[in-house]
Amino acid sequence: SWNDVLLRKSFWKKIDFRLFENNCGSLIAGTFFENQANNDSFSFGEKASLFMYSLKWFSFNKSVEINKLLKLDKLMWFYKIKSLVGIPNQVEAINEFAKEQSFILFHTSTGEYDFEHESSIDTASDIVAFDFTEQEEKTYHDLINCLLDHDFVAEALRIAILFKRTSIHLDIVKTCMMLAQGKLNVESVSNNVKAILASTTSNHVSASSVFDASFSRTTSISSINSNSTPFSEMHDFVFIEDVLNALEKLTLRAKHGKKICQKELLIFKVASALQLSYDEINSQDKFNLLKKILEAGFDKRKQLSKLFINLFSLENTEVVTFVADSMISMIRIDCGIETDTHQSSNESMKLPSFDDIVSLLQLTSLPSCVGQKILNEVYEVSRRMNNNRGINERPKNWKYLVDLLICAHHCATISCDMEGIADILRAARISSNLLAAGHQYNLLVRLLTHVGRFKEMFYVIETLYNHHHFEYLCRKGIYNEGRLKQALIDFMLTYHKEDKENFELILVGFGMYREYAEKLQEQAENKIELVQEKLKAGHTKEVVSELKDIQQSLSYASDYFRKDGCFHYSHKCLQTARLVELQIYLLPSAKCVLGLSIQEVKQFLNNHDNFLEAFLVAETYGLHDPSIWVDPLYEIVLLKDNLNISYLQQFNCYQCLTTIVAELATKARLSKSTFAISNMRKILSYVRDVKVKLKVYKELGFTDMEKSLNESSAGAFLRDQMFYM
């Protein structure tokens, strides 16, 4: 039905398309739509659309006067504003309409407003006079704000001129644009804008949360727009400071069109840093400009580049290609494969370090894709080298291959791309074979240390080991030294444990005797726990080789602790090694001396009749108190019918019998064994302290021995002692 507004809207759209398709004359088509727009039976929104079609067609004809076009433009927006009054979804409707007529005259391809048209628009703005109601006035401001929020600044400025109305947000945006283009000085801004600048206390406001106020500015800046601002004035650092501070303040205060203000601030900063004009910034390819920013010497170029990408809405895929190509180019320059075409004749540009190359990844949200593009270059280089079998390859080409792999690995690691890391490690293995064939051992070390996945790349260490260049890895100051030296020890312990010469090479090279000794000690202690379980299960024959391995590890640990001056730890490892050796000796008797509790140690001492072996066990478990030997002496010596002279003599060589003989005598006196008292007589003959002897004689009632002692040469001494007591 013709009364259906949506149906009519579709009808006018089809008419417009058919007229264009049949090459209808622009004047005829424009007149047709203008006549239809004057039909009072149509809605305000429909009339706005018809005026838009009319304006489009008339704009195709250069003979149509500007006043005619401006009249239609004003009518279009007038009816559009009236149609928006009171509707709930104003923002969506305005945005859709603004996009729909973005091809109309006075709109530039870049979306930048041409201030030269202002005078002609202003002159013709009184052709049709309109008065807004209060609601329409509010809708007008909502329209301006919405257009600014969606970057339709040209439309917003033109509408404001056509209707001779202003908006504080539009004033802020317009001022930012004119300041950045050099068409306006800070002193010449409107009174409203001056009030805003005066009320903003912050002197340096970032254009985004990324960029801070510490941006370094150059004092030698080329004219931003020498046609409108004196050249000498544009070289004035104070002028640059004033404009920059004003732009930062206005950007902070902008509630609508904030992105436009941020972009103008960014363009001004880039123009100042690169000594380019505003027009040069806008006319250049954005990626060429981004490359110039990254090659500039100021500190905040990375933050500025990130902001540049965000504000100019550069496509992710294009940014990925740019970052990957930049990295590859920088690596090629660093390796000497290509020269820097941007090198200044006055001052050579400092090439970015490897860390600078990696920081490029922060410019894109898809670092894994960057890594994949670099990996594709690795495949290409490897394929070419493989075809040539690495013959007559220049050193710079080998380094290029390695640095590409390292860079690709960084990309995959930052993006946590496990599949990408796996692909890179496979490529690294293939490349390591090429490097080994080309005798590029230093580059093999570089590949290993910079990728840093040592366990996954043990094959690189094995290659160097087999080619007798293991020493390339064993030096202080090497990249990733902390993790490398631990990886080398793990490698040797896993694959070449008997190669003490290369072990020594690692320890001397890194000065890490103690670290290696601690690792050997830890491994030995872990193995002792496993052996202990087998011993308790009765599997004595199966553990001999394991015990010998443990003994060797502890002996090495003791030796390395000693070389590092850790004598206490060295002695402890040596004691444990001897204990393990004792365990091997005691295996036929099924006795266990490993992993004992204190109570189990004491029980062992009470039952083992070899003092030297018992003493080793006691010392290893830290039982140094002489009193622990009272019970073993009682059980092994006193209670036997034949005195164990060998045990007693060995004890007397290592321990002081005098300190415990009194306690031993008490046990003998309380004992019901006849052997205990008789054996005590023999034991006392080994005690040298006559005072202790005399005391024990009296306690045990050995009167004959007491009398004999008093009559001996020690008698006078004992009587003197009794006199002074």
XYZ file of C-alpha atoms in Angstrom:
725
model
C 0.000 0.000 0.000
C 1.209 3.522 -0.848
C 0.447 4.591 2.697
C 3.192 2.276 3.994
C 6.180 4.555 4.775
C 8.743 1.747 4.562
C 7.348 0.660 1.214
C 7.617 4.200 -0.139
C 11.172 4.497 1.178
C 12.133 1.349 -0.736
C 10.307 2.733 -3.797
C 12.317 6.018 -3.835
C 15.526 4.058 -3.453
C 14.673 1.882 -6.449
C 13.733 4.962 -8.497
C 17.128 6.492 -7.704
C 18.886 3.296 -8.804
C 16.826 2.971 -12.022
C 17.522 6.583 -12.987
C 21.237 6.043 -12.482
C 21.125 2.728 -14.331
C 19.412 4.346 -17.359
C 21.796 7.322 -17.427
C 19.089 9.822 -16.671
C 20.075 13.484 -16.869
C 21.152 14.903 -13.527
C 18.959 17.998 -13.831
C 15.855 15.958 -14.698
C 16.405 13.499 -11.865
C 17.260 16.233 -9.377
C 14.150 18.240 -10.307
C 11.983 15.126 -10.013
C 13.116 14.362 -6.469
C 12.886 18.051 -5.468
C 9.282 18.262 -6.663
C 8.407 15.080 -4.788
C 10.066 16.413 -1.631
C 7.735 19.457 -1.670
C 4.712 17.168 -1.315
C 3.245 18.030 2.097
C 1.639 14.599 2.447
C 4.999 12.925 2.996
C 6.593 12.520 6.437
C 9.523 14.640 7.567
C 11.891 11.684 7.260
C 10.695 10.908 3.739
C 11.049 14.554 2.678
C 14.625 14.558 4.059
C 15.468 11.475 1.977
C 13.959 13.003 -1.165
C 15.914 16.217 -0.706
C 19.022 14.081 -0.284
C 18.393 12.326 -3.637
C 17.766 15.687 -5.259
C 20.975 17.134 -3.808
C 22.946 14.118 -5.019
C 21.720 14.416 -8.590
C 22.144 18.200 -8.797
C 25.682 17.896 -7.427
C 26.591 15.812 -10.476
C 25.987 18.851 -12.682
C 28.620 21.605 -12.474
C 26.250 24.177 -13.913
C 24.021 24.110 -10.842
C 24.628 27.132 -8.637
C 26.127 26.651 -5.176
C 23.175 28.448 -3.595
C 20.838 25.857 -5.050
C 22.874 23.030 -3.545
C 23.137 24.743 -0.158
C 19.374 25.337 -0.091
C 18.693 21.639 -0.705
C 21.343 20.706 1.861
C 19.706 22.915 4.481
C 16.203 21.613 3.682
C 17.476 18.029 3.926
C 18.891 18.543 7.405
C 15.931 20.656 8.566
C 13.450 17.911 7.808
C 15.802 15.279 9.163
C 15.980 17.128 12.486
C 12.179 17.423 12.580
C 11.862 13.704 11.851
C 14.160 12.833 14.759
C 12.170 14.744 17.395
C 10.885 12.415 20.078
C 12.020 9.096 18.573
C 13.715 6.705 21.045
C 16.606 5.542 18.808
C 17.997 8.876 17.643
C 21.634 7.805 17.633
C 21.063 4.842 15.304
C 18.873 6.878 12.965
C 21.367 9.763 12.741
C 24.285 7.399 12.210
C 22.488 5.528 9.448
C 21.465 8.715 7.672
C 24.932 10.252 7.945
C 26.484 7.159 6.368
C 23.850 7.124 3.648
C 24.728 10.612 2.312
C 28.479 10.533 2.799
C 29.066 10.896 -0.979
C 27.499 14.375 -1.178
C 29.420 17.437 -2.302
C 31.735 19.128 0.204
C 32.727 15.731 1.654
C 36.350 14.813 1.089
C 37.582 11.252 0.656
C 39.600 11.449 3.850
C 36.777 12.823 5.939
C 38.761 16.032 6.599
C 36.872 19.306 6.520
C 37.898 21.986 4.039
C 37.764 25.310 5.855
C 37.980 27.183 2.520
C 34.280 26.361 1.871
C 33.119 28.012 5.074
C 32.777 31.476 3.555
C 30.663 30.250 0.632
C 28.439 28.187 2.926
C 28.068 31.063 5.379
C 27.152 33.499 2.584
C 24.360 31.246 1.327
C 23.058 30.143 4.714
C 20.299 32.779 4.769
C 18.693 31.518 1.565
C 16.115 29.557 3.563
C 15.333 30.732 7.108
C 14.059 28.289 9.708
C 13.078 28.604 13.337
C 13.497 25.637 15.662
C 11.152 24.756 18.459
C 12.671 23.930 21.850
C 12.523 20.191 21.098
C 14.004 20.687 17.632
C 16.794 22.782 19.138
C 17.631 19.933 21.488
C 17.511 17.435 18.617
C 19.846 19.684 16.604
C 22.453 19.508 19.379
C 21.955 15.756 19.694
C 22.507 15.472 15.935
C 25.745 17.485 16.091
C 27.034 15.424 19.047
C 26.152 12.145 17.355
C 27.880 13.167 14.118
C 30.996 14.121 16.090
C 30.964 10.818 17.970
C 30.897 8.969 14.641
C 33.655 11.113 13.070
C 31.334 12.934 10.668
C 32.975 16.236 11.478
C 32.518 17.714 7.990
C 28.735 17.244 8.156
C 28.562 18.647 11.690
C 30.531 21.778 10.764
C 28.500 22.370 7.604
C 25.193 21.966 9.413
C 26.286 24.411 12.117
C 27.141 27.027 9.454
C 23.940 26.427 7.501
C 21.741 26.948 10.560
C 23.995 29.628 12.146
C 24.089 27.722 15.405
C 27.047 26.704 17.484
C 27.870 23.917 19.943
C 30.565 23.883 22.602
C 31.642 20.383 21.615
C 31.804 21.391 17.954
C 33.840 24.467 18.914
C 36.324 22.251 20.748
C 36.692 19.894 17.772
C 36.979 22.726 15.257
C 39.569 24.519 17.392
C 41.642 21.342 17.672
C 41.584 20.917 13.901
C 42.580 24.513 13.205
C 45.318 24.529 15.850
C 46.786 21.306 14.489
C 46.683 22.609 10.901
C 48.354 25.882 11.891
C 45.321 27.951 10.833
C 44.830 29.306 14.325
C 46.998 30.502 17.208
C 46.224 29.749 20.850
C 45.727 33.473 21.454
C 43.136 33.655 18.655
C 40.706 30.987 19.877
C 37.139 31.916 20.800
C 36.254 33.189 24.256
C 34.381 29.961 25.055
C 37.443 27.885 24.218
C 39.706 30.243 26.182
C 37.485 29.726 29.221
C 37.799 25.955 28.798
C 41.585 26.182 28.528
C 41.775 28.410 31.595
C 39.619 26.072 33.676
C 41.651 22.961 32.790
C 44.401 22.635 35.367
C 46.358 19.775 33.785
C 49.171 21.045 31.590
C 49.910 17.699 29.940
C 47.071 15.364 29.161
C 47.695 12.154 27.270
C 45.867 11.663 24.013
C 45.143 8.150 25.226
C 45.802 6.048 28.242
C 48.895 4.723 26.475
C 50.712 7.992 25.815
C 52.103 10.072 28.660
C 53.228 13.635 29.083
C 56.923 12.881 28.927
C 56.870 12.944 25.123
C 60.098 14.544 23.999
C 59.682 17.412 21.560
C 62.222 18.695 19.115
C 63.214 22.332 19.126
C 63.823 22.339 15.392
C 60.453 21.814 13.764
C 59.600 22.508 10.169
C 56.599 24.571 9.292
C 53.377 22.760 9.925
C 51.582 25.056 7.542
C 53.851 27.780 6.263
C 51.090 29.271 4.136
C 49.077 30.415 7.135
C 51.662 30.782 9.903
C 54.991 32.640 9.705
C 57.951 30.294 9.327
C 59.858 31.820 12.213
C 56.854 31.451 14.487
C 56.520 27.756 13.720
C 60.155 27.283 14.719
C 59.416 28.788 18.100
C 59.536 26.092 20.733
C 57.208 28.110 22.956
C 54.639 28.197 20.169
C 54.841 24.412 19.788
C 54.478 23.973 23.552
C 51.430 26.260 23.674
C 49.672 24.489 20.827
C 50.451 21.053 22.209
C 49.244 21.944 25.706
C 46.074 23.501 24.290
C 45.364 20.399 22.203
C 45.901 18.149 25.213
C 43.565 20.221 27.378
C 40.835 20.330 24.740
C 41.157 16.600 24.167
C 40.658 16.038 27.866
C 37.533 18.210 27.973
C 35.964 16.885 24.773
C 32.891 14.776 25.519
C 31.787 14.405 21.897
C 34.214 14.043 19.000
C 36.962 12.981 21.389
C 38.493 10.643 18.852
C 38.773 13.515 16.358
C 40.599 15.611 18.965
C 42.891 12.690 19.781
C 43.687 12.263 16.096
C 44.484 15.948 15.651
C 46.723 15.858 18.721
C 48.446 12.781 17.344
C 48.984 14.379 13.913
C 50.483 17.456 15.571
C 52.855 15.326 17.632
C 53.896 13.277 14.623
C 54.379 16.389 12.521
C 56.504 17.950 15.271
C 58.592 14.829 15.794
C 59.177 14.068 12.109
C 59.437 17.719 11.010
C 56.646 17.306 8.473
C 53.688 19.527 7.669
C 50.087 18.692 8.517
C 49.269 18.164 4.840
C 52.262 15.852 4.403
C 51.069 13.737 7.328
C 47.592 13.399 5.806
C 48.756 12.754 2.275
C 51.328 10.070 3.014
C 50.600 6.374 3.107
C 49.841 5.539 6.731
C 52.251 2.598 6.866
C 55.088 4.634 5.373
C 54.377 7.220 8.040
C 54.294 4.533 10.726
C 57.680 3.309 9.553
C 59.089 6.834 9.840
C 57.769 7.099 13.401
C 59.449 3.835 14.361
C 62.719 4.913 12.757
C 62.691 8.261 14.573
C 65.006 8.759 17.520
C 62.640 9.911 20.283
C 62.002 7.677 23.278
C 58.214 7.314 23.027
C 58.038 6.216 19.396
C 56.595 2.791 20.285
C 53.719 4.299 22.286
C 53.099 6.881 19.563
C 53.031 4.132 16.916
C 50.499 2.102 18.899
C 48.312 5.168 19.283
C 48.690 5.939 15.580
C 47.432 2.460 14.647
C 44.436 2.719 16.981
C 43.326 6.222 16.007
C 43.674 5.650 12.274
C 41.943 2.236 12.609
C 44.553 0.393 10.564
C 43.511 -3.157 9.670
C 44.964 -5.945 11.823
C 46.047 -7.984 8.817
C 47.833 -4.996 7.298
C 49.528 -4.210 10.621
C 50.666 -7.848 10.894
C 52.189 -7.705 7.404
C 53.822 -4.361 8.194
C 55.317 -5.598 11.492
C 56.554 -8.862 9.941
C 58.093 -7.067 6.945
C 59.679 -4.482 9.258
C 61.195 -7.177 11.442
C 62.550 -9.097 8.475
C 63.960 -5.906 6.980
C 65.590 -4.906 10.274
C 67.130 -8.348 10.663
C 68.448 -8.177 7.115
C 69.985 -4.770 7.808
C 71.450 -5.968 11.094
C 72.960 -8.994 9.360
C 74.344 -6.836 6.550
C 72.244 -8.487 3.845
C 70.692 -5.169 2.813
C 71.619 -1.552 3.504
C 69.527 1.039 5.274
C 67.971 3.217 2.583
C 66.804 5.726 5.203
C 70.302 6.482 6.432
C 70.866 10.205 6.658
C 73.875 11.783 5.045
C 74.472 13.879 8.169
C 73.868 11.304 10.839
C 73.579 7.553 10.425
C 70.436 6.114 11.971
C 71.070 3.838 14.886
C 69.721 0.438 13.956
C 67.287 -1.027 16.483
C 68.556 -3.711 18.817
C 67.019 -7.157 18.957
C 64.886 -5.984 21.888
C 63.600 -3.137 19.710
C 62.597 -5.658 17.058
C 60.699 -7.732 19.607
C 58.935 -4.619 20.937
C 57.369 -4.182 17.488
C 55.046 -7.036 18.417
C 53.246 -4.696 20.776
C 51.857 -2.886 17.735
C 49.612 -5.790 16.798
C 47.103 -7.944 18.620
C 48.114 -10.939 16.469
C 51.774 -11.628 17.295
C 51.339 -15.286 16.373
C 50.504 -14.288 12.788
C 53.657 -12.166 12.698
C 55.601 -15.207 13.895
C 54.056 -17.356 11.170
C 55.046 -14.890 8.448
C 58.609 -14.817 9.759
C 58.596 -18.631 9.939
C 57.582 -18.721 6.275
C 60.716 -16.701 5.532
C 62.702 -19.271 7.564
C 61.299 -22.055 5.399
C 62.296 -20.159 2.263
C 65.853 -19.505 3.457
C 66.256 -23.101 4.709
C 64.980 -24.492 1.415
C 67.495 -22.442 -0.550
C 70.359 -23.406 1.766
C 69.344 -27.043 1.682
C 69.363 -27.030 -2.118
C 72.893 -25.618 -2.012
C 73.778 -27.960 0.877
C 75.091 -24.894 2.701
C 78.092 -24.721 0.362
C 79.703 -21.289 -0.020
C 77.080 -19.606 2.126
C 78.190 -16.253 3.514
C 78.266 -15.867 7.323
C 75.620 -13.120 7.143
C 73.151 -15.582 5.594
C 73.668 -18.065 8.429
C 73.103 -15.330 11.009
C 69.991 -14.201 9.111
C 68.520 -17.704 9.368
C 69.218 -17.938 13.113
C 67.844 -14.471 13.926
C 64.679 -15.199 11.963
C 64.125 -18.337 14.052
C 64.758 -16.464 17.298
C 62.388 -13.672 16.307
C 59.653 -16.106 15.228
C 59.995 -17.909 18.547
C 59.552 -14.659 20.474
C 56.357 -13.967 18.528
C 54.923 -17.403 19.279
C 55.950 -17.217 22.946
C 54.368 -13.809 23.529
C 51.096 -15.016 21.994
C 51.251 -18.356 23.878
C 50.912 -20.108 20.509
C 51.951 -23.661 21.425
C 51.369 -24.972 17.906
C 53.510 -22.155 16.531
C 56.264 -22.926 19.049
C 56.207 -26.574 17.991
C 56.527 -25.558 14.311
C 59.450 -23.261 15.146
C 61.238 -25.973 17.133
C 60.875 -28.357 14.199
C 62.294 -25.704 11.890
C 65.106 -25.067 14.394
C 66.045 -28.752 14.329
C 66.284 -28.749 10.549
C 68.275 -25.508 10.643
C 70.634 -26.875 13.307
C 71.620 -29.667 10.938
C 72.411 -27.079 8.270
C 74.398 -24.993 10.756
C 76.384 -28.008 11.901
C 77.104 -28.986 8.317
C 78.332 -25.435 7.704
C 80.468 -25.517 10.892
C 78.535 -22.541 12.310
C 78.958 -23.597 15.940
C 78.776 -20.099 17.419
C 75.424 -19.588 15.707
C 74.215 -22.927 17.069
C 74.995 -21.571 20.528
C 73.148 -18.333 19.705
C 70.104 -20.269 18.503
C 70.055 -22.424 21.637
C 70.554 -19.637 24.179
C 68.178 -17.087 22.618
C 65.334 -19.551 22.055
C 65.963 -20.790 25.584
C 64.029 -24.069 25.345
C 66.985 -26.133 26.466
C 65.304 -29.461 27.220
C 63.463 -29.441 23.886
C 66.757 -28.550 22.151
C 69.151 -31.021 23.780
C 69.948 -32.076 20.217
C 71.867 -28.783 19.774
C 73.972 -29.563 22.846
C 74.478 -33.123 21.568
C 75.578 -31.770 18.186
C 78.186 -29.518 19.794
C 79.265 -32.396 22.057
C 79.692 -34.806 19.167
C 81.563 -32.234 17.075
C 83.952 -31.545 19.983
C 82.844 -27.937 20.418
C 81.165 -28.383 23.793
C 83.419 -25.669 25.230
C 81.519 -23.042 23.170
C 78.703 -23.420 25.697
C 80.846 -23.295 28.830
C 81.778 -19.673 29.359
C 80.664 -16.918 31.666
C 78.692 -13.991 30.279
C 76.921 -16.076 27.656
C 73.291 -15.125 26.972
C 70.794 -16.848 29.272
C 73.706 -18.120 31.371
C 71.654 -18.988 34.471
C 69.374 -21.473 32.724
C 72.022 -22.699 30.273
C 74.466 -23.961 32.894
C 71.700 -25.886 34.659
C 70.594 -27.365 31.339
C 74.175 -28.463 30.576
C 74.408 -30.275 33.910
C 71.053 -31.993 33.269
C 72.272 -32.993 29.821
C 75.524 -34.462 31.128
C 73.814 -36.290 33.989
C 71.289 -37.763 31.570
C 73.515 -38.756 28.648
C 77.201 -38.585 29.642
C 77.455 -39.097 33.354
C 80.881 -40.735 33.193
C 82.455 -37.877 31.225
C 84.138 -36.131 34.142
C 86.328 -34.045 31.827
C 83.388 -32.188 30.280
C 81.727 -31.961 33.675
C 84.842 -30.210 34.866
C 84.686 -27.959 31.812
C 81.179 -26.825 32.773
C 82.061 -26.297 36.408
C 85.231 -24.353 35.664
C 83.601 -22.350 32.884
C 80.679 -21.221 35.020
C 82.352 -21.456 38.440
C 79.545 -23.607 39.792
C 81.134 -26.421 41.792
C 78.705 -25.944 44.631
C 75.572 -25.959 42.431
C 76.633 -29.182 40.762
C 77.600 -30.775 44.070
C 74.171 -29.898 45.481
C 72.486 -31.493 42.491
C 74.555 -34.684 42.856
C 73.794 -34.780 46.573
C 70.073 -34.292 45.967
C 69.963 -37.031 43.347
C 71.870 -39.417 45.638
C 69.503 -38.750 48.535
C 66.470 -39.383 46.318
C 67.976 -42.668 45.130
C 68.759 -43.701 48.731
C 65.051 -43.483 49.532
C 64.238 -45.799 46.647
C 66.990 -48.242 47.620
C 65.801 -48.241 51.224
C 62.362 -49.414 50.132
C 63.929 -52.248 48.137
C 66.093 -53.250 51.086
C 63.097 -53.411 53.377
C 61.396 -55.604 50.781
C 64.391 -57.961 50.875
C 65.684 -57.246 47.364
C 69.311 -57.004 48.391
C 70.910 -58.418 45.252
C 69.192 -55.947 42.958
C 70.550 -52.805 44.613
C 74.313 -53.348 44.427
C 74.810 -51.390 41.206
C 72.486 -48.655 42.421
C 74.404 -48.330 45.671
C 77.690 -48.092 43.801
C 76.196 -45.365 41.625
C 75.044 -43.490 44.728
C 78.476 -43.870 46.321
C 80.160 -42.440 43.235
C 77.757 -39.467 43.091
C 78.356 -38.657 46.753
C 82.121 -38.959 46.304
C 81.984 -36.514 43.375
C 79.753 -34.184 45.391
C 82.204 -34.258 48.281
C 85.066 -33.445 45.932
C 83.221 -30.518 44.281
C 82.085 -29.102 47.635
C 85.705 -29.182 48.749
C 86.830 -27.315 45.605
C 84.325 -24.573 46.377
C 85.506 -24.337 49.968
C 82.349 -25.914 51.447
C 84.237 -28.271 53.755
C 81.317 -29.056 56.058
C 79.131 -30.222 53.158
C 82.098 -32.060 51.673
C 82.609 -34.006 54.897
C 78.893 -34.775 55.144
C 78.801 -36.211 51.598
C 81.957 -38.199 52.296
C 80.418 -39.707 55.427
C 77.266 -40.656 53.527
C 79.374 -42.199 50.741
C 81.180 -44.329 53.337
C 77.839 -45.303 54.839
C 76.677 -46.462 51.383
C 79.907 -48.427 51.020
C 79.215 -50.030 54.395
C 75.706 -50.879 53.229
C 77.157 -52.713 50.235
C 79.443 -54.646 52.586
C 76.549 -55.527 54.913
C 74.163 -56.688 52.173
C 74.905 -60.421 52.760
C 73.956 -60.039 56.414
C 70.685 -58.311 55.455
C 71.472 -55.419 57.772
C 70.251 -51.980 56.696
C 72.101 -48.797 57.652
C 70.431 -46.410 55.190
C 67.495 -44.218 56.071
C 67.404 -45.211 59.746
C 65.608 -43.357 62.517
C 67.528 -42.407 65.666
C 65.959 -45.306 67.540
C 66.926 -47.712 64.762
C 70.488 -46.351 64.812
C 70.764 -46.983 68.562
C 69.404 -50.479 68.085
C 72.012 -51.118 65.391
C 74.811 -49.868 67.688
C 73.682 -52.208 70.472
C 73.839 -55.249 68.200
C 76.796 -54.599 65.920
C 80.098 -55.872 67.309
C 82.384 -53.988 64.897
C 83.073 -50.649 66.562
C 84.547 -48.882 63.514
C 81.488 -49.701 61.427
C 79.176 -48.750 64.266
C 81.107 -45.514 64.819
C 80.702 -44.613 61.102
C 76.928 -45.114 61.360
C 76.696 -43.016 64.545
C 78.749 -40.157 63.104
C 76.802 -40.126 59.827
C 73.509 -39.790 61.698
C 74.930 -37.039 63.913
C 75.122 -38.990 67.188
C 78.222 -37.437 68.739
C 77.382 -37.663 72.450
C 79.722 -40.226 74.170
C 76.827 -41.424 76.352
C 75.262 -43.224 73.368
C 78.057 -45.822 73.695
C 77.093 -46.893 77.209
C 74.474 -49.361 76.028
C 76.594 -50.802 73.145
C 79.538 -51.362 75.539
C 77.230 -52.960 78.078
C 75.630 -55.265 75.500
C 78.687 -56.145 73.422
C 81.506 -56.075 76.025
C 80.207 -56.392 79.618
C 77.610 -59.108 79.117
C 79.871 -61.432 77.126
C 81.721 -64.258 78.843
C 84.751 -63.493 76.693
C 85.684 -59.836 76.753
C 85.593 -58.294 73.262
C 89.074 -56.770 73.470
C 89.086 -55.673 69.819
C 85.873 -53.646 70.203
C 87.121 -52.082 73.451
C 90.470 -51.110 72.006
C 88.896 -49.568 68.919
C 86.475 -47.662 71.119
C 89.303 -46.354 73.251
C 91.076 -45.074 70.146
C 88.131 -42.917 69.047
C 86.249 -42.194 72.276
C 87.161 -41.338 75.857
C 86.264 -44.278 78.104
C 86.740 -42.142 81.234
C 83.646 -40.015 80.551
C 81.265 -42.973 80.509
C 82.922 -45.557 82.766
C 81.024 -44.396 85.874
C 77.688 -44.809 84.084
C 78.852 -48.161 82.736
C 79.825 -49.273 86.274
C 76.370 -48.381 87.571
C 74.775 -50.576 84.912
C 77.168 -53.398 85.776
C 76.411 -53.063 89.516
C 72.671 -53.192 88.882
C 73.059 -56.080 86.492
C 72.521 -59.621 87.692
C 75.118 -60.919 85.205
C 78.256 -62.379 86.781
C 80.164 -61.540 83.602
C 79.441 -57.818 83.951
C 81.368 -57.363 87.248
C 84.335 -59.443 86.164
C 84.516 -57.672 82.804
C 84.390 -54.300 84.567
C 87.681 -55.179 86.291
C 89.269 -55.629 82.842
C 87.612 -52.506 81.387
C 88.903 -50.352 84.266
C 92.443 -51.208 83.272
C 91.893 -49.020 80.159
C 90.873 -46.024 82.261
C 93.763 -43.606 82.856
C 92.107 -41.163 85.227
C 93.060 -42.522 88.707
C 90.403 -40.429 90.462
C 87.653 -41.985 88.329
C 89.192 -45.424 88.855
C 89.190 -44.985 92.627
C 85.584 -43.848 92.635
C 84.449 -46.843 90.557
C 86.486 -49.262 92.720
C 84.693 -48.014 95.792
C 81.282 -48.151 94.088
C 81.753 -51.729 92.935
C 83.513 -52.852 96.115
C 86.799 -53.720 94.448
C 88.802 -53.302 97.704
C 91.799 -55.222 96.449
C 92.097 -53.024 93.410
C 91.485 -49.924 95.542
C 94.301 -50.936 97.924
C 96.635 -51.698 95.048
C 95.889 -48.268 93.519
C 96.570 -46.440 96.789
C 99.875 -48.259 97.167
C 100.953 -47.419 93.643
C 102.793 -44.273 92.538
C 99.402 -42.592 92.200
C 98.631 -43.111 95.885
C 100.308 -39.880 97.040
C 98.294 -37.894 94.486
C 95.037 -39.529 95.606
C 95.759 -38.834 99.294
C 96.490 -35.174 98.483
C 93.210 -34.959 96.617
C 91.364 -36.460 99.623
C 93.063 -33.928 101.939
C 91.860 -30.936 99.940
C 88.349 -32.233 99.386
